[in-house]
mmCIF file of C-alpha atoms and ligand atoms in Angstrom:
data_model
loop_
_atom_site.group_PDB
_atom_site.id
_atom_site.type_symbol
_atom_site.label_atom_id
_atom_site.label_comp_id
_atom_site.label_asym_id
_atom_site.label_seq_id
_atom_site.Cartn_x
_atom_site.Cartn_y
_atom_site.Cartn_z
ATOM 1 C CA MET A 1 -23.708 11.270 38.192
ATOM 2 C CA LYS A 2 -22.609 13.653 40.743
ATOM 3 C CA LEU A 3 -20.893 11.423 43.337
ATOM 4 C CA LEU A 4 -19.518 12.484 46.594
ATOM 5 C CA ILE A 5 -16.707 10.335 48.022
ATOM 6 C CA THR A 6 -15.745 11.032 51.570
ATOM 7 C CA GLY A 7 -12.181 10.265 53.136
ATOM 8 C CA GLY A 8 -10.736 10.235 49.568
ATOM 9 C CA ALA A 9 -7.263 11.412 50.650
ATOM 10 C CA GLY A 10 -6.791 8.470 52.969
ATOM 11 C CA PHE A 11 -5.503 5.175 52.124
ATOM 12 C CA ILE A 12 -8.573 3.270 50.767
ATOM 13 C CA GLY A 13 -10.404 6.402 49.862
ATOM 14 C CA SER A 14 -7.487 7.371 47.490
ATOM 15 C CA HIS A 15 -7.734 4.023 45.580
ATOM 16 C CA VAL A 16 -11.514 4.311 45.327
ATOM 17 C CA VAL A 17 -11.168 7.981 43.984
ATOM 18 C CA ARG A 18 -8.507 6.955 41.324
ATOM 19 C CA LEU A 19 -10.722 4.022 40.191
ATOM 20 C CA PHE A 20 -13.915 6.088 39.838
ATOM 21 C CA VAL A 21 -12.054 9.077 38.178
ATOM 22 C CA THR A 22 -10.410 7.045 35.662
ATOM 23 C CA LYS A 23 -13.073 4.450 34.905
ATOM 24 C CA TYR A 24 -16.069 6.840 34.842
ATOM 25 C CA PRO A 25 -15.103 9.939 33.012
ATOM 26 C CA GLU A 26 -18.676 10.882 32.587
ATOM 27 C CA TYR A 27 -19.210 11.092 36.531
ATOM 28 C CA GLN A 28 -18.172 14.271 38.411
ATOM 29 C CA ILE A 29 -16.363 13.128 41.586
ATOM 30 C CA TYR A 30 -16.094 15.267 44.552
ATOM 31 C CA ASN A 31 -13.511 14.125 47.242
ATOM 32 C CA LEU A 32 -14.486 15.585 50.591
ATOM 33 C CA ASP A 33 -11.843 15.173 53.095
ATOM 34 C CA ALA A 34 -10.709 16.948 56.351
ATOM 35 C CA LEU A 35 -7.042 16.210 55.954
ATOM 36 C CA THR A 36 -6.421 14.704 59.340
ATOM 37 C CA TYR A 37 -3.191 13.143 60.116
ATOM 38 C CA ALA A 38 -4.248 10.210 57.971
ATOM 39 C CA GLY A 39 -5.345 12.458 54.712
ATOM 40 C CA ASN A 40 -2.715 12.980 52.257
ATOM 41 C CA LEU A 41 -3.218 14.583 48.804
ATOM 42 C CA ALA A 42 0.062 13.107 47.590
ATOM 43 C CA ASN A 43 -1.805 9.997 47.306
ATOM 44 C CA LEU A 44 -3.599 11.407 44.244
ATOM 45 C CA THR A 45 -1.181 13.517 42.464
ATOM 46 C CA ASP A 46 -1.754 11.267 39.451
ATOM 47 C CA ILE A 47 -5.321 12.385 39.024
ATOM 48 C CA GLU A 48 -5.515 15.713 40.690
ATOM 49 C CA ASN A 49 -5.861 17.560 37.570
ATOM 50 C CA ALA A 50 -8.437 15.247 35.864
ATOM 51 C CA PRO A 51 -11.501 17.394 34.496
ATOM 52 C CA ASN A 52 -14.173 15.125 36.409
ATOM 53 C CA TYR A 53 -12.290 15.482 39.882
ATOM 54 C CA THR A 54 -12.605 18.291 42.467
ATOM 55 C CA PHE A 55 -11.183 18.129 45.989
ATOM 56 C CA VAL A 56 -13.075 19.944 48.843
ATOM 57 C CA LYS A 57 -11.633 20.202 52.184
ATOM 58 C CA GLY A 58 -14.322 19.878 54.929
ATOM 59 C CA ASP A 59 -15.088 18.227 57.972
ATOM 60 C CA ILE A 60 -17.971 15.793 58.293
ATOM 61 C CA THR A 61 -18.418 16.574 61.832
ATOM 62 C CA ASP A 62 -19.678 20.152 60.530
ATOM 63 C CA ALA A 63 -23.337 19.637 59.845
ATOM 64 C CA LYS A 64 -24.051 23.089 58.649
ATOM 65 C CA PHE A 65 -21.179 22.677 56.187
ATOM 66 C CA LEU A 66 -22.471 19.429 54.864
ATOM 67 C CA GLU A 67 -26.067 20.662 54.572
ATOM 68 C CA ASP A 68 -24.924 23.846 52.573
ATOM 69 C CA MET A 69 -22.726 21.497 50.314
ATOM 70 C CA PHE A 70 -25.361 18.986 49.424
ATOM 71 C CA ALA A 71 -27.974 21.987 48.845
ATOM 72 C CA GLU A 72 -25.462 23.547 46.481
ATOM 73 C CA MET A 73 -24.072 20.460 44.711
ATOM 74 C CA GLY A 74 -27.067 18.003 44.480
ATOM 75 C CA PHE A 75 -25.158 15.099 44.849
ATOM 76 C CA ASP A 76 -26.631 11.714 43.143
ATOM 77 C CA GLY A 77 -24.547 9.285 45.200
ATOM 78 C CA VAL A 78 -22.371 9.145 48.229
ATOM 79 C CA ILE A 79 -19.470 6.584 49.022
ATOM 80 C CA HIS A 80 -18.634 7.362 52.561
ATOM 81 C CA LEU A 81 -15.152 6.290 53.869
ATOM 82 C CA ALA A 82 -14.109 9.217 56.024
ATOM 83 C CA ALA A 83 -13.295 7.700 59.348
ATOM 84 C CA GLU A 84 -10.912 7.573 62.247
ATOM 85 C CA SER A 85 -9.484 4.196 61.337
ATOM 86 C CA HIS A 86 -6.818 2.882 63.835
ATOM 87 C CA VAL A 87 -7.817 0.791 66.825
ATOM 88 C CA ASP A 88 -4.822 1.876 68.913
ATOM 89 C CA ARG A 89 -5.792 5.483 68.644
ATOM 90 C CA SER A 90 -9.306 4.615 69.486
ATOM 91 C CA ILE A 91 -8.018 3.090 72.974
ATOM 92 C CA THR A 92 -6.297 6.541 73.646
ATOM 93 C CA ASP A 93 -8.786 9.023 72.215
ATOM 94 C CA PRO A 94 -12.386 7.377 71.725
ATOM 95 C CA MET A 95 -14.029 10.570 71.420
ATOM 96 C CA SER A 96 -12.683 11.618 68.327
ATOM 97 C CA PHE A 97 -14.043 8.281 66.792
ATOM 98 C CA VAL A 98 -17.470 9.118 68.141
ATOM 99 C CA MET A 99 -17.312 12.507 66.453
ATOM 100 C CA THR A 100 -16.143 11.343 63.067
ATOM 101 C CA ASN A 101 -17.470 7.963 62.855
ATOM 102 C CA VAL A 102 -20.948 8.315 64.567
ATOM 103 C CA VAL A 103 -21.676 11.941 64.593
ATOM 104 C CA GLY A 104 -20.114 12.624 61.156
ATOM 105 C CA THR A 105 -22.048 9.769 59.697
ATOM 106 C CA VAL A 106 -25.285 10.882 60.960
ATOM 107 C CA ASN A 107 -24.528 14.335 59.745
ATOM 108 C CA LEU A 108 -23.903 13.010 56.120
ATOM 109 C CA LEU A 109 -27.096 10.863 56.322
ATOM 110 C CA ASN A 110 -29.161 14.037 57.223
ATOM 111 C CA ALA A 111 -27.496 16.114 54.571
ATOM 112 C CA ALA A 112 -28.328 13.283 51.965
ATOM 113 C CA LYS A 113 -31.782 12.975 53.259
ATOM 114 C CA ASN A 114 -32.670 16.585 53.376
ATOM 115 C CA SER A 115 -31.153 17.292 49.934
ATOM 116 C CA TRP A 116 -32.981 14.306 48.294
ATOM 117 C CA LYS A 117 -36.336 15.238 50.055
ATOM 118 C CA GLY A 118 -37.793 11.792 49.554
ATOM 119 C CA ASN A 119 -36.969 11.624 45.776
ATOM 120 C CA PHE A 120 -34.672 8.622 45.798
ATOM 121 C CA GLU A 121 -34.748 7.893 42.103
ATOM 122 C CA GLY A 122 -31.268 7.126 40.869
ATOM 123 C CA LYS A 123 -29.865 8.065 44.462
ATOM 124 C CA ARG A 124 -27.443 5.822 46.540
ATOM 125 C CA PHE A 125 -25.841 6.256 50.037
ATOM 126 C CA TYR A 126 -23.161 3.601 50.469
ATOM 127 C CA HIS A 127 -21.387 3.158 53.818
ATOM 128 C CA VAL A 128 -18.027 1.554 53.761
ATOM 129 C CA SER A 129 -17.521 -0.223 57.063
ATOM 130 C CA THR A 130 -15.239 -2.987 58.641
ATOM 131 C CA ASP A 131 -15.619 -6.833 59.632
ATOM 132 C CA GLU A 132 -14.362 -5.590 63.110
ATOM 133 C CA VAL A 133 -17.928 -4.803 64.112
ATOM 134 C CA TYR A 134 -18.629 -8.510 64.281
ATOM 135 C CA GLY A 135 -16.169 -8.770 67.216
ATOM 136 C CA SER A 136 -13.536 -11.614 67.575
ATOM 137 C CA LEU A 137 -13.835 -15.096 66.455
ATOM 138 C CA HIS A 138 -12.592 -17.865 68.805
ATOM 139 C CA ASN A 139 -13.664 -21.158 67.107
ATOM 140 C CA PRO A 140 -11.344 -21.896 64.074
ATOM 141 C CA GLU A 141 -14.176 -23.012 62.071
ATOM 142 C CA ASP A 142 -16.109 -19.820 62.259
ATOM 143 C CA PHE A 143 -16.409 -17.055 59.833
ATOM 144 C CA PHE A 144 -18.075 -13.582 59.721
ATOM 145 C CA THR A 145 -21.128 -13.840 57.621
ATOM 146 C CA GLU A 146 -23.658 -10.966 56.992
ATOM 147 C CA GLU A 147 -25.847 -12.644 59.519
ATOM 148 C CA THR A 148 -23.321 -12.592 62.376
ATOM 149 C CA PRO A 149 -24.610 -10.637 65.268
ATOM 150 C CA TYR A 150 -22.613 -7.268 65.870
ATOM 151 C CA ASP A 151 -20.124 -7.596 68.881
ATOM 152 C CA PRO A 152 -17.824 -4.868 68.573
ATOM 153 C CA GLN A 153 -14.854 -4.955 71.142
ATOM 154 C CA SER A 154 -12.913 -1.789 70.584
ATOM 155 C CA PRO A 155 -13.763 1.853 70.559
ATOM 156 C CA TYR A 156 -12.992 1.915 66.938
ATOM 157 C CA SER A 157 -15.315 -0.994 66.147
ATOM 158 C CA ALA A 158 -17.946 0.220 68.434
ATOM 159 C CA SER A 159 -18.093 3.577 66.740
ATOM 160 C CA LYS A 160 -18.163 1.712 63.178
ATOM 161 C CA ALA A 161 -20.921 -0.551 64.491
ATOM 162 C CA ALA A 162 -22.967 2.554 65.647
ATOM 163 C CA SER A 163 -22.518 4.237 62.195
ATOM 164 C CA ASP A 164 -23.666 0.900 60.501
ATOM 165 C CA HIS A 165 -26.608 0.781 62.544
ATOM 166 C CA PHE A 166 -27.640 4.592 61.727
ATOM 167 C CA VAL A 167 -27.214 3.882 58.144
ATOM 168 C CA ARG A 168 -29.577 0.926 58.387
ATOM 169 C CA ALA A 169 -32.005 2.950 60.647
ATOM 170 C CA TYR A 170 -32.190 5.698 57.878
ATOM 171 C CA GLY A 171 -32.766 3.096 55.239
ATOM 172 C CA ASN A 172 -35.572 1.546 57.295
ATOM 173 C CA THR A 173 -37.237 5.003 58.773
ATOM 174 C CA TYR A 174 -36.749 7.360 56.038
ATOM 175 C CA LYS A 175 -36.271 4.622 53.081
ATOM 176 C CA LEU A 176 -32.955 6.417 52.294
ATOM 177 C CA PRO A 177 -31.350 4.201 49.628
ATOM 178 C CA VAL A 178 -28.657 2.678 51.522
ATOM 179 C CA VAL A 179 -26.066 -0.112 50.871
ATOM 180 C CA LEU A 180 -23.181 -1.348 53.176
ATOM 181 C CA THR A 181 -20.213 -3.429 53.083
ATOM 182 C CA ASN A 182 -17.948 -4.858 55.787
ATOM 183 C CA CYS A 183 -14.396 -5.554 54.533
ATOM 184 C CA SER A 184 -11.564 -7.350 56.083
ATOM 185 C CA ASN A 185 -7.920 -5.729 56.691
ATOM 186 C CA ASN A 186 -6.586 -3.779 53.553
ATOM 187 C CA TYR A 187 -2.924 -3.692 52.598
ATOM 188 C CA GLY A 188 -1.198 -1.936 49.795
ATOM 189 C CA PRO A 189 0.297 1.204 48.424
ATOM 190 C CA ASN A 190 -0.366 4.479 50.498
ATOM 191 C CA HIS A 191 -1.030 2.553 53.644
ATOM 192 C CA PHE A 192 -0.488 4.821 56.641
ATOM 193 C CA PRO A 193 2.655 3.522 58.538
ATOM 194 C CA GLU A 194 0.771 3.297 61.949
ATOM 195 C CA LYS A 195 -0.782 0.034 60.630
ATOM 196 C CA LEU A 196 1.017 -3.476 60.898
ATOM 197 C CA ILE A 197 2.278 -3.905 57.243
ATOM 198 C CA PRO A 198 3.469 -0.499 56.451
ATOM 199 C CA LEU A 199 5.100 -0.033 59.765
ATOM 200 C CA MET A 200 6.857 -3.273 59.613
ATOM 201 C CA ILE A 201 8.075 -2.386 56.084
ATOM 202 C CA HIS A 202 9.264 1.129 57.380
ATOM 203 C CA ASN A 203 11.043 -0.274 60.441
ATOM 204 C CA ILE A 204 12.660 -3.321 58.571
ATOM 205 C CA ARG A 205 14.195 -0.829 56.009
ATOM 206 C CA ASN A 206 15.363 1.503 58.777
ATOM 207 C CA ASN A 207 16.754 -1.382 61.154
ATOM 208 C CA LYS A 208 14.380 -0.500 63.765
ATOM 209 C CA PRO A 209 12.737 -2.885 66.218
ATOM 210 C CA LEU A 210 9.557 -4.704 64.893
ATOM 211 C CA PRO A 211 6.914 -4.391 67.630
ATOM 212 C CA VAL A 212 4.706 -7.545 67.548
ATOM 213 C CA TYR A 213 1.747 -7.257 70.033
ATOM 214 C CA GLY A 214 1.552 -10.031 72.623
ATOM 215 C CA LYS A 215 2.599 -13.478 71.339
ATOM 216 C CA GLY A 216 1.797 -12.737 67.564
ATOM 217 C CA GLU A 217 -0.932 -15.302 67.599
ATOM 218 C CA ASN A 218 -3.817 -12.826 66.538
ATOM 219 C CA VAL A 219 -5.100 -13.626 63.062
ATOM 220 C CA ARG A 220 -6.129 -11.074 60.363
ATOM 221 C CA ASP A 221 -7.839 -11.686 56.953
ATOM 222 C CA TRP A 222 -5.917 -9.551 54.422
ATOM 223 C CA LEU A 223 -7.108 -8.016 51.096
ATOM 224 C CA PHE A 224 -5.163 -5.951 48.502
ATOM 225 C CA VAL A 225 -6.692 -2.496 48.656
ATOM 226 C CA VAL A 226 -7.322 -2.257 44.970
ATOM 227 C CA ASP A 227 -9.470 -5.417 45.220
ATOM 228 C CA HIS A 228 -11.413 -3.634 47.900
ATOM 229 C CA ALA A 229 -11.872 -0.623 45.598
ATOM 230 C CA ARG A 230 -13.120 -2.910 42.931
ATOM 231 C CA ALA A 231 -15.422 -4.517 45.327
ATOM 232 C CA ILE A 232 -16.937 -1.003 46.290
ATOM 233 C CA ASP A 233 -17.343 -0.269 42.512
ATOM 234 C CA THR A 234 -19.203 -3.570 42.166
ATOM 235 C CA VAL A 235 -21.409 -2.846 45.157
ATOM 236 C CA PHE A 236 -22.064 0.666 44.422
ATOM 237 C CA HIS A 237 -23.431 -0.173 40.804
ATOM 238 C CA LYS A 238 -24.851 -3.659 41.195
ATOM 239 C CA GLY A 239 -25.720 -4.052 45.112
ATOM 240 C CA THR A 240 -29.292 -4.420 46.177
ATOM 241 C CA LEU A 241 -30.309 -1.317 48.189
ATOM 242 C CA GLY A 242 -30.783 -2.209 51.814
ATOM 243 C CA GLU A 243 -28.333 -5.206 51.641
ATOM 244 C CA THR A 244 -25.037 -5.693 53.322
ATOM 245 C CA TYR A 245 -22.023 -7.363 51.641
ATOM 246 C CA ASN A 246 -18.957 -8.836 53.369
ATOM 247 C CA ILE A 247 -15.772 -8.225 51.471
ATOM 248 C CA GLY A 248 -12.699 -10.440 51.987
ATOM 249 C CA GLY A 249 -10.316 -12.823 50.022
ATOM 250 C CA PHE A 250 -10.131 -15.851 52.305
ATOM 251 C CA ASN A 251 -6.556 -14.945 53.289
ATOM 252 C CA GLU A 252 -6.056 -15.636 56.977
ATOM 253 C CA TRP A 253 -2.599 -14.909 58.393
ATOM 254 C CA LYS A 254 -1.128 -15.098 62.148
ATOM 255 C CA ASN A 255 0.640 -11.781 62.664
ATOM 256 C CA ILE A 256 3.855 -13.357 63.474
ATOM 257 C CA ASP A 257 3.890 -15.578 60.159
ATOM 258 C CA LEU A 258 2.943 -12.319 58.202
ATOM 259 C CA VAL A 259 5.719 -10.451 59.949
ATOM 260 C CA ASN A 260 8.401 -13.212 59.102
ATOM 261 C CA LEU A 261 7.173 -13.451 55.596
ATOM 262 C CA LEU A 262 7.724 -9.725 55.173
ATOM 263 C CA CYS A 263 11.221 -10.026 56.762
ATOM 264 C CA GLN A 264 11.979 -12.590 54.190
ATOM 265 C CA ILE A 265 10.734 -10.597 51.247
ATOM 266 C CA MET A 266 12.644 -7.468 52.534
ATOM 267 C CA ASP A 267 15.981 -9.587 53.147
ATOM 268 C CA ARG A 268 15.796 -10.619 49.454
ATOM 269 C CA LYS A 269 14.796 -6.943 48.147
ATOM 270 C CA LEU A 270 17.544 -5.168 50.205
ATOM 271 C CA GLY A 271 20.197 -7.865 49.576
ATOM 272 C CA ARG A 272 20.594 -8.704 53.254
ATOM 273 C CA GLU A 273 21.461 -12.288 54.294
ATOM 274 C CA GLU A 274 18.442 -14.467 54.985
ATOM 275 C CA GLY A 275 17.289 -14.104 58.686
ATOM 276 C CA THR A 276 18.755 -10.649 59.159
ATOM 277 C CA SER A 277 15.469 -8.768 59.432
ATOM 278 C CA ALA A 278 13.806 -11.289 61.550
ATOM 279 C CA LYS A 279 16.409 -10.673 64.223
ATOM 280 C CA LEU A 280 14.516 -7.237 64.641
ATOM 281 C CA ILE A 281 11.340 -8.834 65.761
ATOM 282 C CA THR A 282 10.464 -7.588 69.348
ATOM 283 C CA TYR A 283 7.469 -8.840 71.283
ATOM 284 C CA VAL A 284 5.762 -6.014 73.119
ATOM 285 C CA THR A 285 2.778 -5.578 75.584
ATOM 286 C CA ASP A 286 -0.390 -6.901 74.019
ATOM 287 C CA ARG A 287 -3.044 -4.326 72.703
ATOM 288 C CA ALA A 288 -5.845 -3.713 75.325
ATOM 289 C CA GLY A 289 -8.737 -5.874 74.485
ATOM 290 C CA HIS A 290 -6.941 -7.233 71.202
ATOM 291 C CA ASP A 291 -9.299 -9.083 69.017
ATOM 292 C CA LEU A 292 -8.034 -12.743 68.496
ATOM 293 C CA ARG A 293 -9.235 -13.505 65.056
ATOM 294 C CA TYR A 294 -10.988 -11.942 62.070
ATOM 295 C CA ALA A 295 -12.170 -14.028 58.988
ATOM 296 C CA ILE A 296 -14.640 -13.140 56.359
ATOM 297 C CA ASP A 297 -16.992 -15.192 54.603
ATOM 298 C CA ALA A 298 -17.295 -13.487 51.155
ATOM 299 C CA HIS A 299 -19.475 -15.958 49.330
ATOM 300 C CA LYS A 300 -22.420 -13.429 49.087
ATOM 301 C CA ILE A 301 -20.664 -10.870 47.172
ATOM 302 C CA MET A 302 -18.828 -13.387 45.063
ATOM 303 C CA ASN A 303 -21.919 -15.502 44.192
ATOM 304 C CA GLU A 304 -24.366 -12.559 43.879
ATOM 305 C CA LEU A 305 -22.485 -9.897 42.425
ATOM 306 C CA GLY A 306 -19.596 -11.810 40.744
ATOM 307 C CA TRP A 307 -16.579 -10.008 42.471
ATOM 308 C CA GLN A 308 -13.401 -11.922 43.011
ATOM 309 C CA PRO A 309 -10.019 -10.768 44.403
ATOM 310 C CA SER A 310 -7.640 -10.339 41.531
ATOM 311 C CA LEU A 311 -4.269 -10.956 43.418
ATOM 312 C CA GLN A 312 -3.029 -13.822 45.491
ATOM 313 C CA PHE A 313 -1.421 -12.549 48.676
ATOM 314 C CA GLU A 314 2.229 -13.287 47.998
ATOM 315 C CA GLU A 315 1.888 -11.346 44.662
ATOM 316 C CA GLY A 316 0.039 -8.356 46.588
ATOM 317 C CA LEU A 317 2.671 -8.289 49.243
ATOM 318 C CA GLU A 318 5.470 -8.225 46.677
ATOM 319 C CA LYS A 319 3.839 -5.329 45.071
ATOM 320 C CA THR A 320 3.171 -3.673 48.131
ATOM 321 C CA VAL A 321 6.808 -3.908 49.339
ATOM 322 C CA ASP A 322 7.903 -2.658 45.715
ATOM 323 C CA TRP A 323 5.846 0.364 46.212
ATOM 324 C CA PHE A 324 7.167 1.495 49.502
ATOM 325 C CA LEU A 325 10.688 0.843 48.479
ATOM 326 C CA ALA A 326 10.241 2.942 45.190
ATOM 327 C CA ASN A 327 8.232 5.616 47.107
ATOM 328 C CA GLN A 328 10.647 5.969 50.138
ATOM 329 C CA GLU A 329 9.804 9.795 49.754
ATOM 330 C CA TRP A 330 6.285 9.314 50.503
ATOM 331 C CA LEU A 331 6.976 7.190 53.413
ATOM 332 C CA ASP A 332 9.780 9.402 54.919
ATOM 333 C CA ASN A 333 7.243 12.592 54.302
ATOM 334 C CA VAL A 334 4.608 10.767 56.248
ATOM 335 C CA THR A 335 6.950 9.592 59.116
ATOM 336 C CA SER A 336 8.437 13.031 59.584
ATOM 337 C CA GLY A 337 5.198 14.775 59.201
ATOM 338 C CA ALA A 338 6.472 16.788 56.193
ATOM 339 C CA TYR A 339 3.381 15.891 54.320
ATOM 340 C CA GLN A 340 1.273 18.034 56.469
ATOM 341 C CA SER A 341 3.576 20.965 56.313
ATOM 342 C CA TYR A 342 3.754 20.694 52.588
ATOM 343 C CA TYR A 343 0.049 21.342 52.343
ATOM 344 C CA GLN A 344 -0.059 23.793 55.174
ATOM 345 C CA GLY A 345 -0.088 26.907 52.691
ATOM 346 C CA MET A 346 -3.137 25.423 51.103
ATOM 347 C CA TYR A 347 -5.185 23.946 53.858
ATOM 348 C CA ALA A 348 -4.870 24.113 57.546
ATOM 349 C CA ASN A 349 -4.439 20.663 59.216
ATOM 350 C CA ARG A 350 -6.357 19.651 62.304
HETATM 351 P P1 NAD B 1 -7.478 6.286 56.807
HETATM 352 O O1 NAD B 1 -7.471 6.545 58.146
HETATM 353 O O2 NAD B 1 -6.313 5.969 55.811
HETATM 354 O O3 NAD B 1 -8.279 7.486 55.934
HETATM 355 C C1 NAD B 1 -9.469 8.172 56.525
HETATM 356 C C2 NAD B 1 -9.494 9.430 55.747
HETATM 357 O O4 NAD B 1 -10.800 10.094 56.234
HETATM 358 C C3 NAD B 1 -8.385 10.631 55.858
HETATM 359 O O5 NAD B 1 -8.082 10.978 54.476
HETATM 360 C C4 NAD B 1 -8.773 11.421 56.766
HETATM 361 O O6 NAD B 1 -8.426 12.783 56.480
HETATM 362 C C5 NAD B 1 -10.309 11.517 56.439
HETATM 363 N N1 NAD B 1 -11.198 11.954 57.641
HETATM 364 C C6 NAD B 1 -10.975 11.692 58.961
HETATM 365 N N2 NAD B 1 -11.817 12.274 59.602
HETATM 366 C C7 NAD B 1 -12.600 13.163 58.957
HETATM 367 C C8 NAD B 1 -13.569 14.129 59.134
HETATM 368 N N3 NAD B 1 -13.979 14.337 60.285
HETATM 369 N N4 NAD B 1 -14.147 14.801 58.151
HETATM 370 C C9 NAD B 1 -13.603 14.383 56.711
HETATM 371 N N5 NAD B 1 -12.618 13.436 56.420
HETATM 372 C C10 NAD B 1 -12.121 12.954 57.527
HETATM 373 O O7 NAD B 1 -8.706 5.179 56.678
HETATM 374 P P2 NAD B 1 -8.638 3.849 55.715
HETATM 375 O O8 NAD B 1 -7.896 2.750 56.138
HETATM 376 O O9 NAD B 1 -8.527 4.457 54.186
HETATM 377 O O10 NAD B 1 -10.390 3.598 55.819
HETATM 378 C C11 NAD B 1 -11.221 4.154 55.032
HETATM 379 C C12 NAD B 1 -12.609 3.684 55.482
HETATM 380 O O11 NAD B 1 -12.620 2.218 55.248
HETATM 381 C C13 NAD B 1 -12.941 3.770 56.969
HETATM 382 O O12 NAD B 1 -14.312 4.017 57.033
HETATM 383 C C14 NAD B 1 -12.669 2.322 57.644
HETATM 384 O O13 NAD B 1 -13.403 2.160 58.784
HETATM 385 C C15 NAD B 1 -13.020 1.515 56.501
HETATM 386 N N6 NAD B 1 -12.205 0.193 56.503
HETATM 387 C C16 NAD B 1 -10.835 0.142 56.656
HETATM 388 C C17 NAD B 1 -10.173 -1.083 56.566
HETATM 389 C C18 NAD B 1 -8.683 -1.180 56.590
HETATM 390 O O14 NAD B 1 -8.109 -2.271 56.543
HETATM 391 N N7 NAD B 1 -7.864 0.106 56.660
HETATM 392 C C19 NAD B 1 -10.853 -2.288 56.428
HETATM 393 C C20 NAD B 1 -12.351 -2.044 56.236
HETATM 394 C C21 NAD B 1 -12.884 -0.997 56.408
HETATM 395 P P1 TYD B 2 -3.504 -3.141 62.395
HETATM 396 O O1 TYD B 2 -2.925 -2.913 61.218
HETATM 397 O O2 TYD B 2 -3.619 -1.906 63.420
HETATM 398 O O3 TYD B 2 -5.198 -3.480 62.049
HETATM 399 P P2 TYD B 2 -6.383 -3.870 62.903
HETATM 400 O O4 TYD B 2 -5.904 -3.811 64.392
HETATM 401 O O5 TYD B 2 -7.474 -2.950 62.715
HETATM 402 O O6 TYD B 2 -6.695 -5.318 62.637
HETATM 403 O O7 TYD B 2 -3.159 -4.429 63.207
HETATM 404 C C1 TYD B 2 -3.121 -5.732 62.635
HETATM 405 C C2 TYD B 2 -2.619 -6.784 63.702
HETATM 406 O O8 TYD B 2 -1.378 -6.577 63.865
HETATM 407 C C3 TYD B 2 -3.529 -6.571 64.948
HETATM 408 O O9 TYD B 2 -3.566 -7.979 65.298
HETATM 409 C C4 TYD B 2 -2.590 -5.713 65.839
HETATM 410 C C5 TYD B 2 -1.134 -6.242 65.357
HETATM 411 N N1 TYD B 2 -0.104 -5.254 65.328
HETATM 412 C C6 TYD B 2 1.119 -5.621 66.020
HETATM 413 O O10 TYD B 2 1.435 -6.735 66.373
HETATM 414 N N2 TYD B 2 2.095 -4.726 65.954
HETATM 415 C C7 TYD B 2 1.866 -3.365 65.620
HETATM 416 O O11 TYD B 2 2.902 -2.488 65.629
HETATM 417 C C8 TYD B 2 0.717 -2.959 64.954
HETATM 418 C C9 TYD B 2 0.300 -1.591 64.343
HETATM 419 C C10 TYD B 2 -0.317 -4.027 64.982
#
């Protein structure tokens, strides 16, 4: 199996690459990543010399590059994670989301289609997507199921919805062997500190204000990143072609409750008096068009494919805080931008 994983230097992608490289020594794993601000090869130092692993720097918006690469390599499978992933950035710069998430995905579909030439035996194109395509829940009893109509509300989720539609359209029109998953919010080691949990950990540690958007009433459904990677492994190998699977751990948290829990954990870990870190909480102007609540119904993947999350949230959060405290250099390099200049000699960053 020659397997192409895109976006493997990012947060989730690096956990997927690690899992596949270590669990499947018989596969040849190619990690294609443009190393944007979110890509960091320091996420993969433990496996970078594995004999079944190759890193390729490249941009999925470059159709010719992808066509040439597919023609040369003859991939059997694709797990596509490369994306612009941060909602706040999509509000200030929607076009980069259109380019990478929509145009990049269609480029990748075309490259796979042209390389496989209708011979789909043993081939698989897996698109990793988000629950945000379903929009915002307002009724507390509602959950996102695989049948929930798409209703994206942010430029990020609109771009992911468009890419999902293209993947399904290629499955329907050209019979490309596609499978999709839509996952809830991830957290864990290597999470880029523009997202809520790592940003709060970083700011608590440095005694900086903790910016909570609006009233902190918005609800997100959190899953440990390694459990998402395990789910991707399950769906890649056992999922039915043409199907979509929602991934989540039935773990909803109001932002303000989550930030308070993080403050408590950090007070304990840093030897601060209880209540010290919570004083840093600062309510700031709400995100434009802020989705109220996401919550995944994950029964399909649990019942049909036997996947289950392995960690309780409190345990996962402790692990995550411990990782960030033990890897302060990683966090400092990312927040200072040093991780980009470190690799500049090898690869030019966008
Ligand atoms: P990330 O921002 O941490 O990583 C994205 C990676 O893609 C980076 O390594 C970046 O360099 C690479 N990339 C960006 N543009 C590229 C391009 N044009 N060509 C090649 N590589 C490019 O993102 P993440 O949080 O790891 O998310 C990965 C995927 O999972 C995304 O598709 C995202 O939509 C999806 N997802 C994320 C979450 C979450 O909570 N983070 C939840 C569900 C689904
Ligand atoms: P985020 O981690 O950006 O993920 P997403 O927007 O994709 O769900 O944000 C998670 C929640 O936390 C979301 O409701 C926005 C909120 N938030 C804050 O309150 N403050 C912050 O500084 C950030 C980054 C997010």
